Amino acid sequence: MKKKLPALLCALALILSLAGCVISTPDTVGTIGDVEIPSGLYLLAQYNAYQSAANLASSDQDTANVKSFLKETITTDSDSGETATVSDYVADQTQKNLDLYAAVESRFDELGGQLTEAEESQADSYASQLMDQYADTYKANGIGLETLKRFERILLKSNDLLELVYGQNGETPVSDADLTSHLETSMYELAYYTVPLYNTSTYAFANDDQKAEMLSLAQAAVDSYNATAPDDAAAQFAAFNTAASNALSGIYAVLDSTVPDDSTTSLQTELLGNSTLDSTFTAEGSADAIRALHCGDAVAVQYSSLSLIMAVRLDPLDGSSLDAVRSQVLSDLKSDELADALADYGASMEHHLDAPAMNKLPASKIEPASSSNR
């Protein structure tokens, strides 16, 4: 139950399970500012751009037929109805991705950033894991281990930039007062139980009547807690735990199932921002039900097609300090702003990209991921 910039960058590394013929690649496609763009990074950017286009395709468009799909039109903004040909969209998004890479590296250097040995080791380890898992795929598409290592460093640098720009000793530090205000008004500390809406042994899904019964039992437990909820945060946690855990066996029994004896049925805690609420609580009205909670209040809702949740909102600063959650609050408050600033910065840098080199790496040679690699 994550953030605009990290999500954008993580997606590039995780979806590149390609297959196909070997591509003869130039060493570099030029520079953006002082940042050299090797062909491997160009291919990463371009493939991710194609995947973004594929995600916007209509049900009757075949994204596996790359050459054909590139000639088609997609709706790029559902609100305005704006459209674009896939080839134009991919070219535009590829450039935006390259601008982001260059901006991250440039700003990181400008602000005196330096990856720690642990971060470099982490980057190398993850790059090696990707190469081990998709060696044939990466090699077939001109993507080597050194490219992956550099990419993983860019990802870590993007995370570190939040602190370098907005941290206590950063370029434009965010005050504790602003962080506290954001934490209290736009973030939600939850203690919760999740219950699957299917039999955990047979995987038979609950029908509408069974879902209604399970939610009714969960709501009864929540109502029981709300009626006698204590004022103290620690006591709220304990009282909610008692009320919700006591209801679990009855809720599972609706589907002739029993409560699993493992960590999946233990009380979890998590601090969520608004964007995370919207991306995680996908059932209609479920995110708004969480937003409506005051500290100490509990609710039961179906939060996705697969699960219901019993949750109580807690005060994240009761018995704790801002420092304990500072980095998470800073990320929730400033990730979008940083992403926009980096996009603008990258676009404003001097571009010396080699068109003939990029022409040797056309989007038409992209091979979509096979079903076994998805």
CSV table of C-alpha atoms in Angstrom, one decimal:
chain,number,residue,atom,x,y,z
A,1,MET,CA,0.0,0.0,0.0
A,2,LYS,CA,4.3,4.6,-3.5
A,3,LYS,CA,5.2,8.2,-5.3
A,4,LYS,CA,5.3,9.8,-8.7
A,5,LEU,CA,9.0,10.0,-9.3
A,6,PRO,CA,10.1,6.6,-7.7
A,7,ALA,CA,7.1,4.8,-9.4
A,8,LEU,CA,8.1,6.3,-12.8
A,9,LEU,CA,11.7,5.2,-12.5
A,10,CYS,CA,11.0,1.8,-11.0
A,11,ALA,CA,8.6,1.0,-13.8
A,12,LEU,CA,11.4,1.2,-16.3
A,13,ALA,CA,13.5,-1.4,-14.7
A,14,LEU,CA,10.8,-3.9,-13.9
A,15,ILE,CA,9.0,-4.1,-17.2
A,16,LEU,CA,11.9,-4.6,-19.5
A,17,SER,CA,11.5,-8.3,-20.1
A,18,LEU,CA,11.9,-8.2,-23.9
A,19,ALA,CA,12.6,-10.8,-26.5
A,20,GLY,CA,13.8,-10.7,-30.1
A,21,CYS,CA,16.6,-10.3,-32.5
A,22,VAL,CA,19.9,-8.7,-31.7
A,23,ILE,CA,20.1,-4.9,-32.3
A,24,SER,CA,23.3,-3.3,-33.5
A,25,THR,CA,23.6,-0.3,-31.3
A,26,PRO,CA,25.8,2.8,-31.3
A,27,ASP,CA,27.7,3.5,-28.0
A,28,THR,CA,25.9,6.7,-27.3
A,29,VAL,CA,23.0,8.8,-28.7
A,30,GLY,CA,24.5,12.1,-27.5
A,31,THR,CA,24.3,14.3,-24.5
A,32,ILE,CA,21.8,16.3,-22.5
A,33,GLY,CA,23.6,19.0,-20.6
A,34,ASP,CA,26.8,17.3,-19.5
A,35,VAL,CA,25.1,14.0,-19.2
A,36,GLU,CA,26.0,11.4,-21.8
A,37,ILE,CA,23.1,9.1,-22.8
A,38,PRO,CA,24.4,5.7,-23.8
A,39,SER,CA,22.3,3.6,-26.1
A,40,GLY,CA,21.2,1.3,-23.3
A,41,LEU,CA,19.5,4.1,-21.4
A,42,TYR,CA,17.9,5.2,-24.7
A,43,LEU,CA,16.4,1.8,-25.2
A,44,LEU,CA,15.1,1.7,-21.6
A,45,ALA,CA,13.4,5.1,-22.1
A,46,GLN,CA,11.9,4.1,-25.4
A,47,TYR,CA,10.6,0.8,-24.3
A,48,ASN,CA,9.0,2.3,-21.3
A,49,ALA,CA,7.4,4.9,-23.5
A,50,TYR,CA,6.0,2.2,-25.7
A,51,GLN,CA,4.6,0.4,-22.6
A,52,SER,CA,2.9,3.6,-21.6
A,53,ALA,CA,1.3,3.8,-25.0
A,54,ALA,CA,0.2,0.2,-24.7
A,55,ASN,CA,-1.5,1.0,-21.4
A,56,LEU,CA,-3.6,3.6,-23.2
A,57,ALA,CA,-4.6,1.3,-26.0
A,58,SER,CA,-8.2,0.3,-26.6
A,59,SER,CA,-9.4,-3.3,-26.4
A,60,ASP,CA,-9.4,-3.7,-30.2
A,61,GLN,CA,-5.8,-2.5,-30.6
A,62,ASP,CA,-3.0,-5.1,-30.8
A,63,THR,CA,0.0,-3.8,-29.0
A,64,ALA,CA,1.9,-7.0,-29.7
A,65,ASN,CA,2.0,-6.0,-33.4
A,66,VAL,CA,4.5,-3.1,-32.8
A,67,LYS,CA,4.8,-1.8,-36.4
A,68,SER,CA,1.0,-1.7,-36.8
A,69,PHE,CA,0.3,-0.2,-33.4
A,70,LEU,CA,2.8,2.6,-33.9
A,71,LYS,CA,0.6,3.8,-36.8
A,72,GLU,CA,-2.6,3.9,-34.7
A,73,THR,CA,-4.1,6.6,-32.5
A,74,ILE,CA,-4.6,6.5,-28.8
A,75,THR,CA,-6.4,8.8,-26.3
A,76,THR,CA,-3.7,10.4,-24.2
A,77,ASP,CA,-6.1,12.4,-21.9
A,78,SER,CA,-9.4,10.9,-21.1
A,79,ASP,CA,-10.7,14.1,-19.6
A,80,SER,CA,-10.0,16.4,-22.6
A,81,GLY,CA,-10.2,13.7,-25.2
A,82,GLU,CA,-6.8,14.6,-26.5
A,83,THR,CA,-5.3,12.0,-28.9
A,84,ALA,CA,-2.0,11.3,-30.6
A,85,THR,CA,-0.5,8.7,-32.9
A,86,VAL,CA,1.4,6.1,-31.0
A,87,SER,CA,4.7,6.8,-32.8
A,88,ASP,CA,4.5,10.5,-31.9
A,89,TYR,CA,3.5,9.7,-28.3
A,90,VAL,CA,6.4,7.2,-27.9
A,91,ALA,CA,8.9,9.7,-29.3
A,92,ASP,CA,7.7,12.4,-27.0
A,93,GLN,CA,7.7,10.2,-23.9
A,94,THR,CA,11.1,8.8,-24.8
A,95,GLN,CA,12.5,12.3,-24.7
A,96,LYS,CA,10.8,13.1,-21.4
A,97,ASN,CA,12.3,10.0,-19.9
A,98,LEU,CA,15.8,11.0,-21.2
A,99,ASP,CA,15.3,14.5,-19.8
A,100,LEU,CA,14.5,13.0,-16.4
A,101,TYR,CA,17.6,10.8,-16.3
A,102,ALA,CA,19.8,13.8,-17.2
A,103,ALA,CA,18.1,16.1,-14.7
A,104,VAL,CA,18.4,13.6,-11.8
A,105,GLU,CA,22.1,13.2,-12.5
A,106,SER,CA,22.8,16.9,-13.0
A,107,ARG,CA,20.9,18.1,-9.9
A,108,PHE,CA,22.4,15.4,-7.8
A,109,ASP,CA,25.9,16.5,-8.7
A,110,GLU,CA,25.1,20.2,-8.4
A,111,LEU,CA,23.9,19.7,-4.8
A,112,GLY,CA,27.0,17.7,-3.8
A,113,GLY,CA,25.2,14.4,-3.6
A,114,GLN,CA,27.2,11.2,-3.3
A,115,LEU,CA,25.9,7.6,-3.1
A,116,THR,CA,27.0,5.7,-0.1
A,117,GLU,CA,28.9,2.4,-0.5
A,118,ALA,CA,25.8,0.6,0.7
A,119,GLU,CA,23.7,2.3,-2.0
A,120,GLU,CA,26.2,1.5,-4.7
A,121,SER,CA,26.2,-2.1,-3.5
A,122,GLN,CA,22.4,-2.2,-3.5
A,123,ALA,CA,22.3,-0.8,-7.1
A,124,ASP,CA,24.9,-3.3,-8.3
A,125,SER,CA,23.1,-6.2,-6.6
A,126,TYR,CA,19.7,-5.3,-8.1
A,127,ALA,CA,21.2,-4.8,-11.5
A,128,SER,CA,22.8,-8.2,-11.3
A,129,GLN,CA,19.6,-9.8,-10.3
A,130,LEU,CA,17.8,-8.3,-13.3
A,131,MET,CA,20.6,-9.4,-15.6
A,132,ASP,CA,20.5,-12.9,-14.2
A,133,GLN,CA,16.8,-13.1,-14.6
A,134,TYR,CA,16.6,-11.6,-18.1
A,135,ALA,CA,20.1,-12.1,-19.5
A,136,ASP,CA,19.1,-13.3,-23.0
A,137,THR,CA,16.5,-10.7,-23.2
A,138,TYR,CA,18.7,-7.7,-22.3
A,139,LYS,CA,21.6,-8.9,-24.5
A,140,ALA,CA,19.3,-9.4,-27.4
A,141,ASN,CA,18.2,-5.8,-27.1
A,142,GLY,CA,21.6,-4.2,-26.5
A,143,ILE,CA,21.2,-3.7,-22.8
A,144,GLY,CA,24.2,-4.7,-20.7
A,145,LEU,CA,25.0,-5.0,-17.1
A,146,GLU,CA,26.8,-1.6,-16.8
A,147,THR,CA,23.7,0.1,-18.2
A,148,LEU,CA,21.6,-1.5,-15.6
A,149,LYS,CA,24.0,-0.5,-12.9
A,150,ARG,CA,23.9,3.1,-14.0
A,151,PHE,CA,20.2,3.0,-14.2
A,152,GLU,CA,19.9,1.7,-10.6
A,153,ARG,CA,22.1,4.5,-9.5
A,154,ILE,CA,19.9,7.1,-11.1
A,155,LEU,CA,16.9,5.6,-9.2
A,156,LEU,CA,18.7,5.9,-5.9
A,157,LYS,CA,19.9,9.4,-6.7
A,158,SER,CA,16.2,10.4,-7.4
A,159,ASN,CA,15.3,9.2,-4.0
A,160,ASP,CA,18.2,11.1,-2.3
A,161,LEU,CA,17.3,14.3,-4.1
A,162,LEU,CA,14.2,14.7,-1.9
A,163,GLU,CA,16.5,15.2,1.1
A,164,LEU,CA,19.1,17.2,-0.9
A,165,VAL,CA,16.5,19.7,-2.1
A,166,TYR,CA,13.8,19.7,0.7
A,167,GLY,CA,15.5,18.2,3.8
A,168,GLN,CA,16.6,19.9,6.9
A,169,ASN,CA,19.9,20.9,5.4
A,170,GLY,CA,18.7,21.0,1.8
A,171,GLU,CA,18.5,23.7,-0.8
A,172,THR,CA,15.0,24.8,0.1
A,173,PRO,CA,14.2,23.0,3.4
A,174,VAL,CA,10.6,22.3,4.4
A,175,SER,CA,9.9,23.5,8.0
A,176,ASP,CA,8.8,21.1,10.7
A,177,ALA,CA,5.6,23.1,11.0
A,178,ASP,CA,4.7,22.4,7.3
A,179,LEU,CA,5.7,18.7,7.7
A,180,THR,CA,3.5,18.4,10.8
A,181,SER,CA,0.6,20.1,9.1
A,182,HIS,CA,0.8,17.8,6.1
A,183,LEU,CA,1.1,14.7,8.3
A,184,GLU,CA,-2.0,15.7,10.4
A,185,THR,CA,-4.2,16.8,7.5
A,186,SER,CA,-3.2,14.7,4.5
A,187,MET,CA,-1.8,11.4,5.8
A,188,TYR,CA,-3.4,8.5,7.6
A,189,GLU,CA,-1.8,6.2,10.2
A,190,LEU,CA,-3.9,3.0,10.1
A,191,ALA,CA,-4.0,-0.2,12.2
A,192,TYR,CA,-5.9,-2.7,10.2
A,193,TYR,CA,-7.0,-6.3,9.4
A,194,THR,CA,-7.6,-7.4,5.9
A,195,VAL,CA,-9.9,-10.3,5.1
A,196,PRO,CA,-9.9,-12.0,1.6
A,197,LEU,CA,-13.3,-12.2,-0.1
A,198,TYR,CA,-12.6,-15.8,-1.2
A,199,ASN,CA,-12.1,-19.1,0.5
A,200,THR,CA,-8.4,-19.4,1.3
A,201,SER,CA,-8.3,-23.1,0.7
A,202,THR,CA,-10.5,-23.5,-2.4
A,203,TYR,CA,-10.2,-19.9,-3.7
A,204,ALA,CA,-13.9,-19.8,-4.4
A,205,PHE,CA,-15.0,-16.1,-4.5
A,206,ALA,CA,-17.7,-14.7,-2.3
A,207,ASN,CA,-21.0,-13.9,-4.1
A,208,ASP,CA,-22.8,-10.6,-3.4
A,209,ASP,CA,-24.8,-12.0,-0.5
A,210,GLN,CA,-21.7,-13.5,1.1
A,211,LYS,CA,-19.8,-10.2,0.7
A,212,ALA,CA,-22.7,-8.3,2.3
A,213,GLU,CA,-22.7,-10.7,5.3
A,214,MET,CA,-19.0,-10.5,5.8
A,215,LEU,CA,-19.1,-6.7,5.7
A,216,SER,CA,-22.0,-6.7,8.1
A,217,LEU,CA,-20.0,-8.8,10.6
A,218,ALA,CA,-16.9,-6.6,10.2
A,219,GLN,CA,-19.0,-3.5,10.7
A,220,ALA,CA,-20.6,-4.9,13.8
A,221,ALA,CA,-17.1,-5.4,15.3
A,222,VAL,CA,-16.1,-1.9,14.3
A,223,ASP,CA,-19.3,-0.5,15.8
A,224,SER,CA,-18.6,-2.3,19.0
A,225,TYR,CA,-15.1,-0.7,19.1
A,226,ASN,CA,-16.4,2.8,18.2
A,227,ALA,CA,-19.0,2.7,20.9
A,228,THR,CA,-16.4,2.4,23.7
A,229,ALA,CA,-13.2,3.7,22.0
A,230,PRO,CA,-10.7,5.1,24.6
A,231,ASP,CA,-9.0,8.4,24.2
A,232,ASP,CA,-5.4,7.1,24.5
A,233,ALA,CA,-3.8,6.0,21.3
A,234,ALA,CA,-2.1,2.9,22.8
A,235,ALA,CA,-5.4,1.9,24.3
A,236,GLN,CA,-7.2,2.5,21.0
A,237,PHE,CA,-4.8,0.2,19.3
A,238,ALA,CA,-5.4,-2.6,21.9
A,239,ALA,CA,-9.1,-2.1,22.0
A,240,PHE,CA,-9.5,-2.2,18.2
A,241,ASN,CA,-7.2,-5.3,18.0
A,242,THR,CA,-9.5,-7.1,20.5
A,243,ALA,CA,-12.7,-6.2,18.7
A,244,ALA,CA,-11.5,-6.9,15.2
A,245,SER,CA,-9.6,-10.1,15.9
A,246,ASN,CA,-12.5,-11.6,17.8
A,247,ALA,CA,-14.7,-11.1,14.7
A,248,LEU,CA,-12.3,-12.8,12.3
A,249,SER,CA,-13.4,-16.4,12.8
A,250,GLY,CA,-17.1,-15.5,12.1
A,251,ILE,CA,-16.2,-13.5,9.0
A,252,TYR,CA,-14.1,-16.3,7.5
A,253,ALA,CA,-16.8,-18.8,8.4
A,254,VAL,CA,-19.2,-17.2,5.9
A,255,LEU,CA,-17.1,-18.9,3.2
A,256,ASP,CA,-16.6,-22.1,5.2
A,257,SER,CA,-13.0,-21.0,5.8
A,258,THR,CA,-10.9,-20.6,8.9
A,259,VAL,CA,-8.5,-17.9,10.0
A,260,PRO,CA,-5.0,-18.7,8.7
A,261,ASP,CA,-2.5,-19.2,11.4
A,262,ASP,CA,0.2,-16.9,9.9
A,263,SER,CA,1.2,-13.2,9.7
A,264,THR,CA,-1.4,-12.4,7.1
A,265,THR,CA,-4.0,-12.2,9.9
A,266,SER,CA,-2.0,-10.1,12.3
A,267,LEU,CA,-2.8,-6.5,12.9
A,268,GLN,CA,-0.8,-4.3,10.5
A,269,THR,CA,0.1,-0.6,10.7
A,270,GLU,CA,0.9,1.7,7.9
A,271,LEU,CA,1.1,5.5,7.2
A,272,LEU,CA,-0.6,6.4,4.0
A,273,GLY,CA,-0.8,9.5,1.9
A,274,ASN,CA,-3.7,10.6,-0.3
A,275,SER,CA,-2.2,9.3,-3.5
A,276,THR,CA,-1.6,5.9,-1.9
A,277,LEU,CA,-5.1,5.8,-0.6
A,278,ASP,CA,-6.5,6.3,-4.1
A,279,SER,CA,-4.2,3.7,-5.7
A,280,THR,CA,-4.8,1.1,-3.1
A,281,PHE,CA,-8.4,1.6,-2.0
A,282,THR,CA,-9.9,0.9,-5.4
A,283,ALA,CA,-13.5,-0.1,-4.4
A,284,GLU,CA,-15.9,2.8,-4.8
A,285,GLY,CA,-16.0,5.1,-1.8
A,286,SER,CA,-13.5,3.2,0.2
A,287,ALA,CA,-10.7,5.8,0.1
A,288,ASP,CA,-13.2,8.5,1.1
A,289,ALA,CA,-14.3,6.4,4.0
A,290,ILE,CA,-10.8,6.4,5.3
A,291,ARG,CA,-10.4,10.1,4.8
A,292,ALA,CA,-13.5,10.7,6.8
A,293,LEU,CA,-12.0,9.1,9.9
A,294,HIS,CA,-10.9,11.1,12.9
A,295,CYS,CA,-8.1,9.8,15.0
A,296,GLY,CA,-9.5,6.9,17.2
A,297,ASP,CA,-12.3,6.1,14.8
A,298,ALA,CA,-12.7,2.8,12.9
A,299,VAL,CA,-14.4,1.7,9.8
A,300,ALA,CA,-15.1,-1.5,7.8
A,301,VAL,CA,-15.1,-1.3,4.0
A,302,GLN,CA,-14.5,-3.4,0.9
A,303,TYR,CA,-11.3,-1.8,-0.3
A,304,SER,CA,-10.7,-3.9,-3.4
A,305,SER,CA,-12.4,-6.6,-5.5
A,306,LEU,CA,-10.4,-9.2,-3.4
A,307,SER,CA,-10.6,-8.0,0.2
A,308,LEU,CA,-12.3,-6.1,2.9
A,309,ILE,CA,-10.6,-4.1,5.6
A,310,MET,CA,-11.3,-3.2,9.3
A,311,ALA,CA,-9.2,-0.2,10.1
A,312,VAL,CA,-8.7,2.3,12.9
A,313,ARG,CA,-7.1,5.7,12.4
A,314,LEU,CA,-4.3,6.5,14.9
A,315,ASP,CA,-2.4,9.7,15.7
A,316,PRO,CA,1.1,9.1,14.2
A,317,LEU,CA,2.6,11.6,16.6
A,318,ASP,CA,1.1,10.1,19.8
A,319,GLY,CA,4.1,8.6,21.6
A,320,SER,CA,6.4,9.3,18.6
A,321,SER,CA,8.2,12.2,17.1
A,322,LEU,CA,8.2,13.8,13.7
A,323,ASP,CA,11.7,12.5,13.1
A,324,ALA,CA,10.4,8.9,13.1
A,325,VAL,CA,8.3,9.6,10.0
A,326,ARG,CA,10.1,12.7,8.6
A,327,SER,CA,11.4,11.0,5.4
A,328,GLN,CA,8.0,9.5,4.5
A,329,VAL,CA,6.1,12.7,5.1
A,330,LEU,CA,8.6,14.7,3.1
A,331,SER,CA,8.2,12.2,0.2
A,332,ASP,CA,4.4,12.4,0.3
A,333,LEU,CA,4.5,16.2,0.4
A,334,LYS,CA,7.2,16.9,-2.1
A,335,SER,CA,7.7,14.0,-4.5
A,336,ASP,CA,5.3,15.4,-7.1
A,337,GLU,CA,6.8,18.8,-6.9
A,338,LEU,CA,10.3,17.4,-7.3
A,339,ALA,CA,9.2,15.3,-10.3
A,340,ASP,CA,7.7,18.4,-12.0
A,341,ALA,CA,10.8,20.4,-11.3
A,342,LEU,CA,13.1,17.8,-12.7
A,343,ALA,CA,11.0,17.5,-15.8
A,344,ASP,CA,11.3,21.2,-16.4
A,345,TYR,CA,15.0,21.2,-15.6
A,346,GLY,CA,15.7,18.4,-18.0
A,347,ALA,CA,13.7,20.0,-20.8
A,348,SER,CA,15.7,23.3,-20.3
A,349,MET,CA,19.1,21.7,-20.5
A,350,GLU,CA,21.1,21.9,-23.8
A,351,HIS,CA,20.3,18.9,-26.0
A,352,HIS,CA,23.0,17.5,-28.3
A,353,LEU,CA,21.4,14.2,-29.3
A,354,ASP,CA,22.5,12.4,-32.4
A,355,ALA,CA,19.6,11.8,-34.7
A,356,PRO,CA,21.4,9.3,-36.9
A,357,ALA,CA,22.4,7.3,-33.8
A,358,MET,CA,18.8,7.3,-32.5
A,359,ASN,CA,17.5,6.3,-36.0
A,360,LYS,CA,19.5,3.1,-35.6
A,361,LEU,CA,17.3,2.3,-32.5
A,362,PRO,CA,13.8,2.7,-33.9
A,363,ALA,CA,10.7,1.9,-31.8
A,364,SER,CA,9.6,-0.4,-34.6
A,365,LYS,CA,12.2,-2.9,-33.5
A,366,ILE,CA,10.8,-3.1,-30.0
A,367,GLU,CA,9.7,-6.7,-29.1
A,368,PRO,CA,6.8,-6.8,-26.6
A,369,ALA,CA,7.2,-8.9,-23.5
A,370,SER,CA,6.2,-12.5,-24.0
A,371,SER,CA,3.5,-13.9,-21.7
A,372,SER,CA,6.1,-15.9,-19.8
A,373,ASN,CA,8.0,-12.8,-18.9
A,374,ARG,CA,5.1,-10.6,-17.9
